[in-house]
Amino acid sequence: MKVNKDRLTEIIRAFTGVELLVIGDLILDSYLECRALGVANEAPVPLVEIQSQRQTAGGAGNVAANLARLGVQTQLVAPLGDDRESAQLKEILTEAGIGFHPLVVRRPISHKTRIVSGRHYYLRLDEEQTEPLSEEETTSFEAIIQKAWGKPDALLVSDYDKGAVTPSLAR
């Protein structure tokens, strides 16, 4: 299938001025870019040396960041912990130009760390608590959504099964 670049550019430009509200689960994605050194002496596992690290928004944060890059006026409502990873993610979202309306919760956000070397993906480490929001948190989440609602052209629910989008919230 041949892509018409002019038509694609036209579609992307149409996003400018569109207002979208994104709700859902946040994830901090970390990447450890490594240099492969061989096999470790103490066990038959790959031995890598960390060369660089970077963090990006994952989950609903990634969806919101991609929309913002397309020129969409993006508002994001999502639970956010009070941990170091949440602070990093909040900074990433702010730098992306996203209107962020967090529900501060007493648990850390999901954090996924990928260990890669060149094109080789060695390992992913997941740190997360995926229990659904409590009834009280869901009520507060709904209030924040209503406050952030404004007049969006669309609502996008980005559910990664990390507890933000409960059945009652979906209803």
PDB file of N, CA and C in Angstrom, residues 34-41 45-51 116-117 120 122:
ATOM      1  N   CYS A  34      22.771  -0.355  27.056  1.00  0.00           N
ATOM      2  CA  CYS A  34      23.943  -1.043  27.576  1.00  0.00           C
ATOM      3  C   CYS A  34      24.881  -1.489  26.457  1.00  0.00           C
ATOM      4  N   ARG A  35      26.101  -1.810  26.868  1.00  0.00           N
ATOM      5  CA  ARG A  35      27.093  -2.409  25.971  1.00  0.00           C
ATOM      6  C   ARG A  35      27.263  -3.851  26.432  1.00  0.00           C
ATOM      7  N   ALA A  36      27.085  -4.782  25.527  1.00  0.00           N
ATOM      8  CA  ALA A  36      27.233  -6.196  25.860  1.00  0.00           C
ATOM      9  C   ALA A  36      28.710  -6.516  26.064  1.00  0.00           C
ATOM     10  N   LEU A  37      29.009  -7.170  27.199  1.00  0.00           N
ATOM     11  CA  LEU A  37      30.397  -7.519  27.530  1.00  0.00           C
ATOM     12  C   LEU A  37      30.665  -9.014  27.420  1.00  0.00           C
ATOM     13  N   GLY A  38      29.616  -9.807  27.311  1.00  0.00           N
ATOM     14  CA  GLY A  38      29.801 -11.261  27.239  1.00  0.00           C
ATOM     15  C   GLY A  38      28.903 -11.952  28.244  1.00  0.00           C
ATOM     16  N   VAL A  39      29.478 -12.974  28.888  1.00  0.00           N
ATOM     17  CA  VAL A  39      28.742 -13.760  29.865  1.00  0.00           C
ATOM     18  C   VAL A  39      29.379 -13.557  31.233  1.00  0.00           C
ATOM     19  N   ALA A  40      28.553 -13.429  32.263  1.00  0.00           N
ATOM     20  CA  ALA A  40      29.048 -13.208  33.623  1.00  0.00           C
ATOM     21  C   ALA A  40      29.806 -14.439  34.124  1.00  0.00           C
ATOM     22  N   ASN A  41      30.798 -14.234  34.996  1.00  0.00           N
ATOM     23  CA  ASN A  41      31.594 -15.324  35.563  1.00  0.00           C
ATOM     24  C   ASN A  41      30.787 -16.189  36.523  1.00  0.00           C
ATOM     25  N   VAL A  45      24.693 -15.860  32.424  1.00  0.00           N
ATOM     26  CA  VAL A  45      23.762 -14.791  32.061  1.00  0.00           C
ATOM     27  C   VAL A  45      24.536 -13.702  31.331  1.00  0.00           C
ATOM     28  N   PRO A  46      23.848 -12.947  30.484  1.00  0.00           N
ATOM     29  CA  PRO A  46      24.534 -11.860  29.778  1.00  0.00           C
ATOM     30  C   PRO A  46      25.107 -10.831  30.754  1.00  0.00           C
ATOM     31  N   LEU A  47      26.268 -10.338  30.441  1.00  0.00           N
ATOM     32  CA  LEU A  47      26.910  -9.285  31.224  1.00  0.00           C
ATOM     33  C   LEU A  47      26.878  -8.017  30.377  1.00  0.00           C
ATOM     34  N   VAL A  48      26.259  -6.966  30.901  1.00  0.00           N
ATOM     35  CA  VAL A  48      26.152  -5.708  30.166  1.00  0.00           C
ATOM     36  C   VAL A  48      26.621  -4.562  31.057  1.00  0.00           C
ATOM     37  N   GLU A  49      27.088  -3.512  30.408  1.00  0.00           N
ATOM     38  CA  GLU A  49      27.525  -2.303  31.112  1.00  0.00           C
ATOM     39  C   GLU A  49      26.594  -1.163  30.699  1.00  0.00           C
ATOM     40  N   ILE A  50      26.017  -0.479  31.671  1.00  0.00           N
ATOM     41  CA  ILE A  50      25.093   0.616  31.374  1.00  0.00           C
ATOM     42  C   ILE A  50      25.863   1.788  30.771  1.00  0.00           C
ATOM     43  N   GLN A  51      25.411   2.223  29.595  1.00  0.00           N
ATOM     44  CA  GLN A  51      26.015   3.360  28.901  1.00  0.00           C
ATOM     45  C   GLN A  51      25.199   4.639  29.101  1.00  0.00           C
ATOM     46  N   VAL A 116      18.526  -2.902  27.241  1.00  0.00           N
ATOM     47  CA  VAL A 116      18.755  -3.143  25.820  1.00  0.00           C
ATOM     48  C   VAL A 116      20.209  -2.866  25.458  1.00  0.00           C
ATOM     49  N   SER A 117      20.663  -3.546  24.416  1.00  0.00           N
ATOM     50  CA  SER A 117      21.994  -3.316  23.868  1.00  0.00           C
ATOM     51  C   SER A 117      21.866  -3.383  22.361  1.00  0.00           C
ATOM     52  N   HIS A 120      19.301  -5.614  20.637  1.00  0.00           N
ATOM     53  CA  HIS A 120      18.989  -6.756  21.498  1.00  0.00           C
ATOM     54  C   HIS A 120      18.280  -6.292  22.763  1.00  0.00           C
ATOM     55  N   TYR A 122      17.300  -7.382  26.266  1.00  0.00           N
ATOM     56  CA  TYR A 122      17.681  -8.412  27.220  1.00  0.00           C
ATOM     57  C   TYR A 122      16.593  -8.752  28.237  1.00  0.00           C
TER      58      TYR A 122
END
